[in-house]
Coordinates of C-alpha atoms in Angstrom, one line a residue:
Chain A
M1 CA 0.1 0.2 -0.5
E2 CA 1.2 3.1 -1.1
L3 CA 1.0 6.0 1.0
K4 CA -0.6 8.9 -0.6
M5 CA 0.4 11.9 2.4
D6 CA 3.4 12.8 4.2
A7 CA 4.0 14.2 7.6
A8 CA 4.7 17.5 5.7
A9 CA 1.9 16.7 3.4
L10 CA -0.6 16.2 6.5
N11 CA 0.4 18.6 8.1
T12 CA 0.0 21.9 5.5
L13 CA -3.8 19.5 5.8
M14 CA -4.1 20.7 9.1
R15 CA -3.2 23.8 7.9
Q16 CA -5.0 24.7 5.1
E17 CA -8.2 23.4 6.3
F18 CA -7.8 23.4 9.8
S19 CA -6.6 26.1 11.0
Q20 CA -8.3 27.0 14.3
V21 CA -6.9 24.3 15.5
A22 CA -3.9 23.0 14.1
E23 CA -1.3 24.1 16.2
D24 CA -2.8 21.4 18.9
F25 CA -2.1 18.2 16.2
V26 CA 2.1 17.5 15.3
V27 CA 2.2 14.9 12.5
E28 CA 4.9 13.4 13.6
E29 CA 5.1 9.7 11.5
V30 CA 3.5 8.6 8.8
A31 CA 4.6 4.3 7.6
P32 CA 0.8 2.2 5.5
M33 CA -2.7 2.2 7.7
A34 CA -0.7 3.9 10.6
V35 CA -0.1 7.5 12.2
T36 CA 1.7 9.2 14.5
V37 CA 0.6 12.5 16.4
R38 CA 2.2 14.3 18.9
L39 CA -0.5 16.8 20.9
P40 CA 1.3 19.6 22.3
V41 CA -0.3 20.1 25.7
A42 CA -0.7 24.1 26.8
E43 CA -3.3 25.6 29.3
R44 CA -6.9 25.3 27.0
H45 CA -6.0 21.4 27.3
L46 CA -5.6 22.0 31.1
R47 CA -9.6 20.6 33.2
P48 CA -8.6 21.9 37.5
G49 CA -6.2 19.9 38.9
G50 CA -3.7 19.7 35.5
T51 CA -5.7 16.8 34.2
I52 CA -5.7 17.1 30.7
S53 CA -9.8 17.5 29.7
G54 CA -11.6 14.6 28.2
P55 CA -12.5 16.9 24.6
T56 CA -9.1 17.1 24.2
M57 CA -8.7 13.2 23.9
F58 CA -11.6 12.9 21.8
S59 CA -10.0 15.4 19.1
L60 CA -6.4 14.2 19.8
A61 CA -7.9 10.4 19.0
D62 CA -10.1 11.9 15.8
V63 CA -7.7 14.2 14.4
S64 CA -5.3 11.5 14.1
M65 CA -7.5 8.9 12.8
Y66 CA -8.5 11.2 10.4
L67 CA -4.8 11.6 9.2
A68 CA -4.0 8.3 9.0
T69 CA -7.2 8.1 6.8
M70 CA -6.5 10.9 4.3
A71 CA -1.9 9.7 4.3
M72 CA -3.9 6.5 2.0
I73 CA -5.8 8.0 0.2
G74 CA -5.7 12.0 0.1
P75 CA -7.4 14.3 1.3
V76 CA -11.0 14.8 1.4
T77 CA -11.8 17.4 3.7
L78 CA -15.2 16.2 4.1
A79 CA -14.8 12.7 5.4
V80 CA -16.9 12.8 8.7
T81 CA -16.9 10.8 11.6
T82 CA -20.3 8.4 12.6
N83 CA -18.4 6.4 15.7
C84 CA -16.6 6.7 18.0
S85 CA -15.8 5.0 21.0
I86 CA -13.3 5.6 23.8
N87 CA -12.3 4.2 27.2
F88 CA -10.4 6.4 29.5
M89 CA -8.5 4.5 31.6
R90 CA -6.2 6.4 33.6
K91 CA -4.9 9.7 34.5
P92 CA -2.0 11.7 32.1
K93 CA 0.7 12.9 32.8
A94 CA 0.9 16.9 33.9
G95 CA 3.1 19.5 32.0
V96 CA 3.2 16.0 29.8
D97 CA 2.9 16.7 26.0
L98 CA 0.4 13.3 24.9
I99 CA 1.2 11.2 21.7
A100 CA -0.3 9.1 20.1
Y101 CA -1.0 5.8 17.5
A102 CA -3.7 5.7 15.4
K103 CA -3.7 2.4 14.0
L104 CA -6.6 1.8 10.4
H105 CA -8.1 -1.6 10.1
K106 CA -10.5 -1.4 7.1
L107 CA -10.3 1.1 4.5
G108 CA -13.5 0.6 2.2
K109 CA -14.5 2.7 -0.5
L110 CA -17.3 4.2 2.0
L111 CA -15.1 3.9 5.8
S112 CA -12.1 3.4 7.2
V113 CA -12.4 2.0 10.7
G114 CA -9.0 2.0 13.4
D115 CA -8.3 2.3 16.2
V116 CA -6.1 4.9 18.6
L117 CA -3.9 4.8 22.1
I118 CA -3.0 7.6 23.8
H119 CA 0.4 8.0 25.8
S120 CA 1.7 10.4 28.0
E121 CA 4.9 11.1 25.9
G122 CA 7.3 8.5 27.7
L123 CA 5.1 6.3 29.4
D124 CA 4.1 2.6 28.3
A125 CA 0.6 1.9 30.0
P126 CA -2.3 4.2 28.3
V127 CA -3.9 7.1 29.3
A128 CA -6.3 6.2 26.5
Q129 CA -7.8 4.0 24.4
A130 CA -10.1 4.4 21.3
S131 CA -12.4 3.1 18.1
L132 CA -13.1 5.1 15.5
T133 CA -15.0 5.6 11.8
Y134 CA -15.5 7.5 9.7
A135 CA -17.8 7.8 7.3
I136 CA -15.6 8.4 2.7
P137 CA -17.4 10.4 0.9
P138 CA -17.9 9.0 -3.1
R139 CA -15.4 9.9 -5.3
Chain B
M1 CA -35.7 9.8 43.5
E2 CA -34.5 13.1 45.1
L3 CA -33.3 15.6 42.7
K4 CA -29.8 17.1 45.6
M5 CA -29.3 19.5 42.4
D6 CA -31.6 21.6 40.4
A7 CA -31.2 23.7 37.7
A8 CA -29.7 26.6 39.6
A9 CA -27.3 24.5 41.8
L10 CA -26.2 23.5 38.3
N11 CA -26.2 26.1 36.6
T12 CA -23.4 27.3 39.7
L13 CA -21.7 24.0 39.8
M14 CA -20.2 24.8 36.0
R15 CA -19.1 27.9 36.8
Q16 CA -16.8 27.6 40.0
E17 CA -16.0 24.3 39.3
F18 CA -15.4 24.6 35.2
S19 CA -15.0 27.9 34.3
Q20 CA -13.3 27.8 31.1
V21 CA -16.3 25.7 29.6
A22 CA -19.3 26.8 31.5
E23 CA -20.9 29.5 29.3
D24 CA -21.0 27.2 26.9
F25 CA -23.6 24.3 28.9
V26 CA -26.4 26.2 30.7
V27 CA -28.7 23.5 32.2
E28 CA -32.8 24.1 31.5
E29 CA -35.2 21.0 33.4
V30 CA -33.1 18.8 36.0
A31 CA -35.8 15.5 36.4
P32 CA -34.9 12.2 38.5
M33 CA -32.1 10.3 36.4
A34 CA -32.9 13.3 34.0
V35 CA -31.3 17.1 32.5
T36 CA -32.3 19.1 29.3
V37 CA -29.1 20.7 28.5
R38 CA -28.3 23.8 26.1
L39 CA -25.1 24.4 24.3
P40 CA -25.2 28.4 22.5
V41 CA -23.2 27.6 19.5
A42 CA -20.9 30.4 18.4
E43 CA -18.0 30.5 16.7
R44 CA -16.2 29.4 19.2
H45 CA -17.2 25.9 18.1
L46 CA -18.0 25.9 14.4
R47 CA -15.9 24.5 11.3
P48 CA -15.7 25.5 7.9
G49 CA -19.1 25.4 6.3
G50 CA -20.7 26.2 9.2
T51 CA -20.8 22.2 10.5
I52 CA -20.0 22.4 14.9
S53 CA -17.6 20.3 15.9
G54 CA -17.4 16.9 17.0
P55 CA -15.2 17.6 19.9
T56 CA -18.2 20.5 20.6
M57 CA -20.8 17.2 20.5
F58 CA -19.2 15.5 23.1
S59 CA -18.2 17.3 25.1
L60 CA -22.1 19.2 25.5
A61 CA -22.9 14.1 25.7
D62 CA -20.6 14.6 28.0
V63 CA -21.1 17.1 29.9
S64 CA -24.6 16.7 31.1
M65 CA -24.2 13.1 32.1
Y66 CA -21.6 14.8 34.1
L67 CA -24.9 17.2 35.1
A68 CA -27.8 14.7 35.2
T69 CA -24.7 11.9 37.5
M70 CA -24.4 15.6 40.2
A71 CA -28.7 15.9 40.2
M72 CA -28.7 13.2 41.5
I73 CA -25.9 12.8 44.6
G74 CA -24.6 16.3 44.4
P75 CA -21.6 17.9 43.8
V76 CA -18.7 15.6 43.5
T77 CA -16.4 17.0 41.6
L78 CA -13.5 14.2 40.4
A79 CA -16.3 12.6 38.9
V80 CA -14.4 11.3 36.0
T81 CA -15.6 10.0 32.5
T82 CA -14.6 6.3 32.2
N83 CA -16.6 5.2 28.7
C84 CA -18.3 7.0 26.2
S85 CA -19.5 5.7 22.9
I86 CA -21.0 7.9 20.7
N87 CA -22.6 8.3 17.0
F88 CA -22.6 11.4 15.0
M89 CA -25.4 10.8 12.3
R90 CA -26.9 14.4 11.2
K91 CA -24.2 17.5 10.2
P92 CA -26.3 20.1 12.8
K93 CA -28.4 23.0 11.7
A94 CA -26.8 26.1 11.3
G95 CA -27.7 28.7 13.3
V96 CA -29.2 27.2 15.4
D97 CA -28.5 26.2 19.6
L98 CA -28.3 22.0 20.7
I99 CA -30.2 20.9 23.4
A100 CA -29.1 17.6 24.8
Y101 CA -31.6 15.2 26.7
A102 CA -29.1 13.1 28.9
K103 CA -31.1 9.7 31.4
L104 CA -29.6 8.0 33.0
H105 CA -30.4 4.3 33.5
K106 CA -28.5 3.0 36.0
L107 CA -26.8 4.7 39.7
G108 CA -24.7 2.7 41.2
K109 CA -22.2 3.9 44.3
L110 CA -19.2 3.6 42.5
L111 CA -20.2 3.8 38.7
S112 CA -23.8 5.7 36.4
V113 CA -24.9 4.5 33.1
G114 CA -26.6 6.8 31.7
D115 CA -27.3 8.0 27.4
V116 CA -27.4 11.6 25.8
L117 CA -29.5 12.3 22.4
I118 CA -28.3 15.6 21.2
H119 CA -30.7 18.0 18.5
S120 CA -30.6 20.8 16.9
E121 CA -33.3 22.5 18.9
G122 CA -36.3 22.7 17.1
L123 CA -35.1 20.0 15.1
D124 CA -36.7 15.8 14.9
A125 CA -34.1 13.9 14.1
P126 CA -31.5 14.2 17.1
V127 CA -27.8 15.2 15.5
A128 CA -26.6 12.3 17.3
Q129 CA -27.1 9.9 19.7
A130 CA -24.2 8.7 23.3
S131 CA -23.7 6.6 25.5
L132 CA -21.2 6.9 28.6
T133 CA -20.6 5.6 32.2
Y134 CA -18.2 8.4 35.5
A135 CA -16.7 6.9 37.7
I136 CA -17.9 8.1 41.7
P137 CA -15.1 8.4 43.8
P138 CA -16.6 6.8 46.7
R139 CA -17.5 8.6 49.8
Chain C
M1 CA -43.7 7.4 7.9
E2 CA -44.7 3.8 6.7
L3 CA -44.4 1.2 7.7
K4 CA -43.6 -1.7 5.2
M5 CA -43.7 -5.0 7.6
D6 CA -45.7 -6.0 10.6
A7 CA -45.0 -7.7 13.6
A8 CA -46.8 -11.1 12.5
A9 CA -44.9 -10.5 9.2
L10 CA -41.3 -9.4 10.7
N11 CA -42.1 -13.6 12.7
T12 CA -42.4 -14.9 9.3
L13 CA -39.0 -13.0 8.5
M14 CA -37.5 -14.5 11.1
R15 CA -38.3 -18.6 10.8
Q16 CA -37.9 -18.1 7.3
E17 CA -34.1 -17.0 7.4
F18 CA -33.0 -17.1 10.4
S19 CA -35.0 -21.2 11.5
Q20 CA -32.1 -21.6 14.2
V21 CA -32.5 -18.9 16.8
A22 CA -35.5 -17.4 15.4
E23 CA -37.9 -19.4 19.0
D24 CA -35.8 -17.3 20.7
F25 CA -37.3 -14.0 20.0
V26 CA -40.7 -13.1 19.4
V27 CA -42.0 -9.5 17.9
E28 CA -44.5 -8.1 20.1
E29 CA -45.1 -5.1 18.8
V30 CA -44.2 -2.9 16.0
A31 CA -44.2 0.9 15.4
P32 CA -42.7 3.3 13.3
M33 CA -38.4 3.4 14.1
A34 CA -39.3 1.1 16.9
V35 CA -40.1 -2.1 18.0
T36 CA -40.5 -4.3 21.1
V37 CA -39.2 -8.5 21.1
R38 CA -39.6 -10.9 23.8
L39 CA -36.6 -13.2 24.7
P40 CA -37.9 -16.6 26.2
V41 CA -35.8 -16.9 28.8
A42 CA -34.8 -21.0 28.6
E43 CA -31.9 -23.5 29.4
R44 CA -29.6 -23.0 26.2
H45 CA -29.2 -18.8 27.7
L46 CA -28.2 -19.7 31.3
R47 CA -25.2 -19.3 32.6
P48 CA -24.0 -21.2 36.1
G49 CA -26.4 -18.8 39.4
G50 CA -29.1 -18.7 36.8
T51 CA -27.0 -15.5 34.4
I52 CA -28.4 -14.9 30.9
S53 CA -25.7 -14.4 29.3
G54 CA -24.1 -12.0 27.9
P55 CA -23.4 -13.4 24.3
T56 CA -27.9 -13.7 24.3
M57 CA -28.2 -10.0 25.4
F58 CA -25.5 -9.2 22.5
S59 CA -27.7 -11.4 20.7
L60 CA -30.9 -9.8 21.4
A61 CA -29.6 -6.4 20.8
D62 CA -28.7 -6.6 17.4
V63 CA -32.2 -8.6 15.9
S64 CA -34.0 -6.1 18.1
M65 CA -31.5 -3.7 15.8
Y66 CA -32.6 -5.6 12.6
L67 CA -36.2 -6.4 13.0
A68 CA -37.6 -2.6 13.4
T69 CA -35.0 -2.0 10.0
M70 CA -36.8 -4.6 8.4
A71 CA -39.8 -2.7 9.2
M72 CA -39.0 0.0 7.4
I73 CA -37.9 -0.7 4.4
G74 CA -38.9 -3.9 4.1
P75 CA -37.1 -7.4 3.9
V76 CA -33.1 -7.3 3.2
T77 CA -32.0 -10.0 4.3
L78 CA -28.2 -9.3 3.7
A79 CA -28.6 -6.1 6.5
V80 CA -25.3 -6.4 8.6
T81 CA -24.3 -5.2 11.6
T82 CA -21.3 -3.0 11.5
N83 CA -21.1 -1.6 15.0
C84 CA -22.5 -2.7 18.5
S85 CA -21.8 -1.1 21.7
I86 CA -22.8 -1.8 24.9
N87 CA -23.2 -1.8 28.3
F88 CA -24.3 -4.4 30.7
M89 CA -25.8 -2.9 34.0
R90 CA -27.3 -5.1 36.5
K91 CA -28.1 -9.6 36.8
P92 CA -31.2 -9.9 34.8
K93 CA -33.9 -11.7 37.3
A94 CA -34.1 -15.5 37.3
G95 CA -36.8 -16.7 35.6
V96 CA -38.7 -13.7 34.0
D97 CA -38.2 -13.0 30.5
L98 CA -36.2 -10.2 28.3
I99 CA -38.4 -8.1 26.7
A100 CA -36.1 -5.7 24.3
Y101 CA -37.3 -1.6 23.2
A102 CA -35.3 -1.0 19.8
K103 CA -35.8 2.6 18.4
L104 CA -34.3 4.1 14.8
H105 CA -32.4 7.5 15.1
K106 CA -31.3 7.5 11.7
L107 CA -32.6 5.6 9.1
G108 CA -30.2 6.6 5.7
K109 CA -29.7 5.2 2.5
L110 CA -27.0 2.8 3.8
L111 CA -27.3 3.1 7.4
S112 CA -29.6 2.1 9.9
V113 CA -28.4 3.1 13.3
G114 CA -30.5 3.0 16.5
D115 CA -30.6 1.7 21.0
V116 CA -32.1 -0.7 22.3
L117 CA -33.0 -1.2 25.8
I118 CA -33.2 -4.1 27.2
H119 CA -35.5 -5.5 30.4
S120 CA -36.4 -8.3 32.9
E121 CA -39.7 -8.6 31.6
G122 CA -42.3 -6.5 34.9
L123 CA -38.6 -4.7 35.8
D124 CA -38.6 -0.8 35.1
A125 CA -34.6 -1.1 35.8
P126 CA -32.7 -2.2 32.2
V127 CA -30.5 -5.0 32.9
A128 CA -28.5 -4.1 29.7
Q129 CA -28.7 -0.9 26.6
A130 CA -27.1 -0.8 24.2
S131 CA -26.3 1.5 21.0
L132 CA -25.9 0.0 17.3
T133 CA -25.9 0.4 13.4
Y134 CA -26.3 -1.6 10.5
A135 CA -25.3 -1.3 7.0
I136 CA -27.7 -1.7 4.9
P137 CA -27.3 -3.3 1.1
P138 CA -27.7 -0.2 -1.9
R139 CA -31.1 -1.3 -3.7
Chain D
M1 CA 3.9 -9.0 35.7
E2 CA 3.9 -12.2 36.1
L3 CA 1.6 -14.1 35.5
K4 CA -1.4 -15.9 37.0
M5 CA -2.8 -18.8 34.9
D6 CA -0.9 -20.0 31.3
A7 CA -2.7 -22.3 29.0
A8 CA -3.5 -24.6 30.6
A9 CA -5.3 -23.8 33.8
L10 CA -6.5 -21.3 31.6
N11 CA -8.2 -24.1 29.3
T12 CA -9.3 -25.9 32.5
L13 CA -10.9 -23.1 33.8
M14 CA -13.0 -23.0 31.0
R15 CA -13.8 -26.8 31.3
Q16 CA -14.4 -26.3 35.2
E17 CA -16.7 -23.1 34.8
F18 CA -19.1 -22.6 31.3
S19 CA -19.2 -26.2 29.7
Q20 CA -21.6 -25.6 27.4
V21 CA -19.5 -23.9 26.1
A22 CA -16.0 -24.4 26.1
E23 CA -15.6 -26.6 23.4
D24 CA -16.2 -23.3 21.2
F25 CA -12.7 -21.8 23.1
V26 CA -9.1 -22.4 23.1
V27 CA -6.4 -20.9 24.9
E28 CA -3.3 -20.9 22.7
E29 CA -0.9 -18.6 23.2
V30 CA -0.8 -16.6 27.1
A31 CA 2.2 -13.3 27.3
P32 CA 1.3 -10.8 30.6
M33 CA -1.2 -8.9 29.7
A34 CA -2.1 -10.8 27.0
V35 CA -4.2 -14.0 25.7
T36 CA -4.2 -15.3 22.2
V37 CA -7.6 -17.1 21.7
R38 CA -8.4 -20.1 18.8
L39 CA -12.3 -20.1 17.4
P40 CA -12.7 -24.1 15.6
V41 CA -15.2 -22.6 13.5
A42 CA -18.3 -25.5 13.7
E43 CA -21.8 -25.6 12.2
R44 CA -23.6 -24.0 15.0
H45 CA -21.8 -21.1 14.9
L46 CA -23.0 -20.3 10.4
R47 CA -25.3 -18.3 9.2
P48 CA -26.6 -18.4 5.8
G49 CA -24.5 -18.6 3.3
G50 CA -21.8 -19.5 5.7
T51 CA -21.0 -16.7 7.1
I52 CA -20.2 -16.7 11.3
S53 CA -23.1 -14.9 13.6
G54 CA -22.3 -11.5 15.2
P55 CA -22.6 -13.3 18.6
T56 CA -20.0 -15.9 17.9
M57 CA -17.9 -13.3 18.0
F58 CA -18.9 -10.9 20.0
S59 CA -18.2 -13.7 22.3
L60 CA -15.5 -15.0 20.9
A61 CA -14.4 -11.7 21.8
D62 CA -16.0 -11.7 25.0
V63 CA -14.2 -15.0 26.7
S64 CA -10.7 -13.6 25.5
M65 CA -11.0 -10.7 27.3
Y66 CA -12.5 -13.0 30.2
L67 CA -9.1 -15.3 29.7
A68 CA -6.2 -12.8 29.6
T69 CA -7.8 -10.7 32.1
M70 CA -8.0 -14.2 34.5
A71 CA -4.4 -14.6 33.0
M72 CA -3.2 -11.9 35.2
I73 CA -4.8 -12.3 38.7
G74 CA -5.9 -15.8 38.8
P75 CA -9.6 -17.5 38.9
V76 CA -12.8 -14.5 39.7
T77 CA -14.8 -16.8 38.1
L78 CA -17.5 -13.5 39.4
A79 CA -15.8 -11.5 36.6
V80 CA -18.4 -9.8 34.9
T81 CA -18.7 -7.5 31.2
T82 CA -19.7 -4.5 32.1
N83 CA -19.5 -2.8 28.0
C84 CA -18.5 -3.7 25.2
S85 CA -17.8 -2.1 21.5
I86 CA -17.3 -3.6 18.3
N87 CA -16.4 -3.3 14.5
F88 CA -17.2 -6.1 12.7
M89 CA -15.1 -4.9 10.0
R90 CA -15.3 -7.9 7.1
K91 CA -16.6 -11.5 6.2
P92 CA -15.4 -14.3 8.2
K93 CA -13.1 -16.3 6.0
A94 CA -15.8 -19.4 5.3
G95 CA -14.1 -22.6 7.3
V96 CA -11.2 -21.6 8.3
D97 CA -11.1 -20.8 11.6
L98 CA -11.1 -17.3 14.0
I99 CA -7.9 -16.7 16.0
A100 CA -8.8 -13.5 18.3
Y101 CA -5.5 -11.6 20.0
A102 CA -6.9 -10.0 23.8
K103 CA -4.2 -7.1 25.4
L104 CA -5.1 -5.1 28.0
H105 CA -4.4 -1.4 28.4
K106 CA -5.4 -1.7 32.3
L107 CA -4.9 -4.3 34.7
G108 CA -6.9 -1.9 38.2
K109 CA -8.3 -3.4 41.0
L110 CA -11.8 -3.0 40.1
L111 CA -11.5 -3.0 36.2
S112 CA -10.1 -4.8 33.3
V113 CA -9.9 -2.5 30.0
G114 CA -8.4 -4.0 26.4
D115 CA -8.7 -4.7 22.6
V116 CA -9.0 -7.7 20.8
L117 CA -9.1 -8.5 17.6
I118 CA -10.5 -10.7 15.1
H119 CA -8.6 -12.7 12.2
S120 CA -10.0 -15.3 10.2
E121 CA -7.1 -18.2 10.6
G122 CA -4.3 -17.7 8.5
L123 CA -5.4 -13.5 7.1
D124 CA -4.1 -10.0 8.3
A125 CA -6.9 -7.8 7.7
P126 CA -9.5 -9.1 10.9
V127 CA -12.6 -9.5 10.7
A128 CA -13.9 -7.8 13.6
Q129 CA -11.9 -5.5 16.3
A130 CA -13.2 -5.0 20.1
S131 CA -12.2 -2.9 23.5
L132 CA -13.9 -3.8 26.6
T133 CA -14.2 -3.3 30.3
Y134 CA -14.1 -6.4 33.0
A135 CA -15.7 -5.7 36.4
I136 CA -13.5 -8.1 39.1
P137 CA -15.7 -8.2 42.4
P138 CA -14.0 -6.4 45.6
R139 CA -11.2 -10.3 46.9

């Protein structure tokens, strides 16, 4: 399977199409059916007590799965999430970025399905795990 | 079942504990095991094309389930989401608030489980449906 | 919205197409976008201690959502489940049938999405809640 | 992390505690936080057309996650599934066993959380992916 977009192309796509949130997500690695995305944690992602908010982790899972799909099929900005099931398992470590590993399990014409593990950088035990489905518009 | 908190008390809790996001969520009605929450849609919730972002809808589901739980047990600010499964079913109507109806199906000592339907105000067909589990710390 | 199949037609469909399991499921009521299905509990559904097995409840949710979809679009035997998220909330009451209430939230050309509440007959508190997506083949 | 039960002990546990279904599941490998389980496909698992039924795949995911948990904590027969989200992605290959790879992401005192990939033996692309949570009774 050939990649249609590399890390640089995915980061450019984020800045062009999702400029409000693009600085939250940095694609670090791309491989067939897989991407690694960093969330540089900032004040706006935190809840009282220094925890990273649930919606921030949801966004990271959602964007990572989107980027894993785009890497394989090229830029399709109208792809939309149809389902996400996310388990929040541990409190993220304070003052450390989040790293998401997204893996596609199915890439069909109309749907992509995969899962995402989110870690606090440097820690083995994941903070969250999500499974997502994207609907891809007919091309 | 008696309510421990009414709509005014829940809105005050949001302003005190979650001041960064409190203006996004207005509790409109509270009943045993159920709350109705309005998200007054603003520019920051939108994606290109005027769509409300997925993380905004996730947040609304998550907060609504939290508030439905607090209404029954009183303020427990350390309750945390452990699982959320959300289906995005339709594009929300532009320029219209979102209304979430949260319903608890189980309220145990350590867990609450329920689901949330999200509608564009005035429309029958829901835009999203979510099922959530909260872990309640031992008291 | 008009129904394409009533309870009798759905029960006949089950006997014709799913003869191995048809006796497990009895359609009791059909309404637009909703069905009620009974599972007459038998020895083969039980686990040690008299509990109804998880796969039995999964099957009931799955079949109920299928039947709610068929009631609206007519018999499409190749419709397949693509996603199910199920919460098991309470131990079912021993010696009592299960009753499932399935509700469609979206009925598109290619997908139906809905949820199912499962009760032990006569008890208010549900034993399980499931959200499901079916893929409907192009017709 | 030390294993409390090996493959032979897990297979014995299945025969003792779940005798009705034990022949459906054969533990092939056990590692810390992971198990591999085979489902020898038989007539009773099939639907018209030779497809393996959804409930069969649900059962395989559910049992595999249970066995991954038991391998780490020892036999706790009252552990129960509280949530399962499963994606059915492809039709299993006819006439071939299913192989499930279960991986624990969290093993707490009260909960275990993990996911399961199910393959038709010999094929790379998974037929289903599931995330599950088990509640472990206080000991």
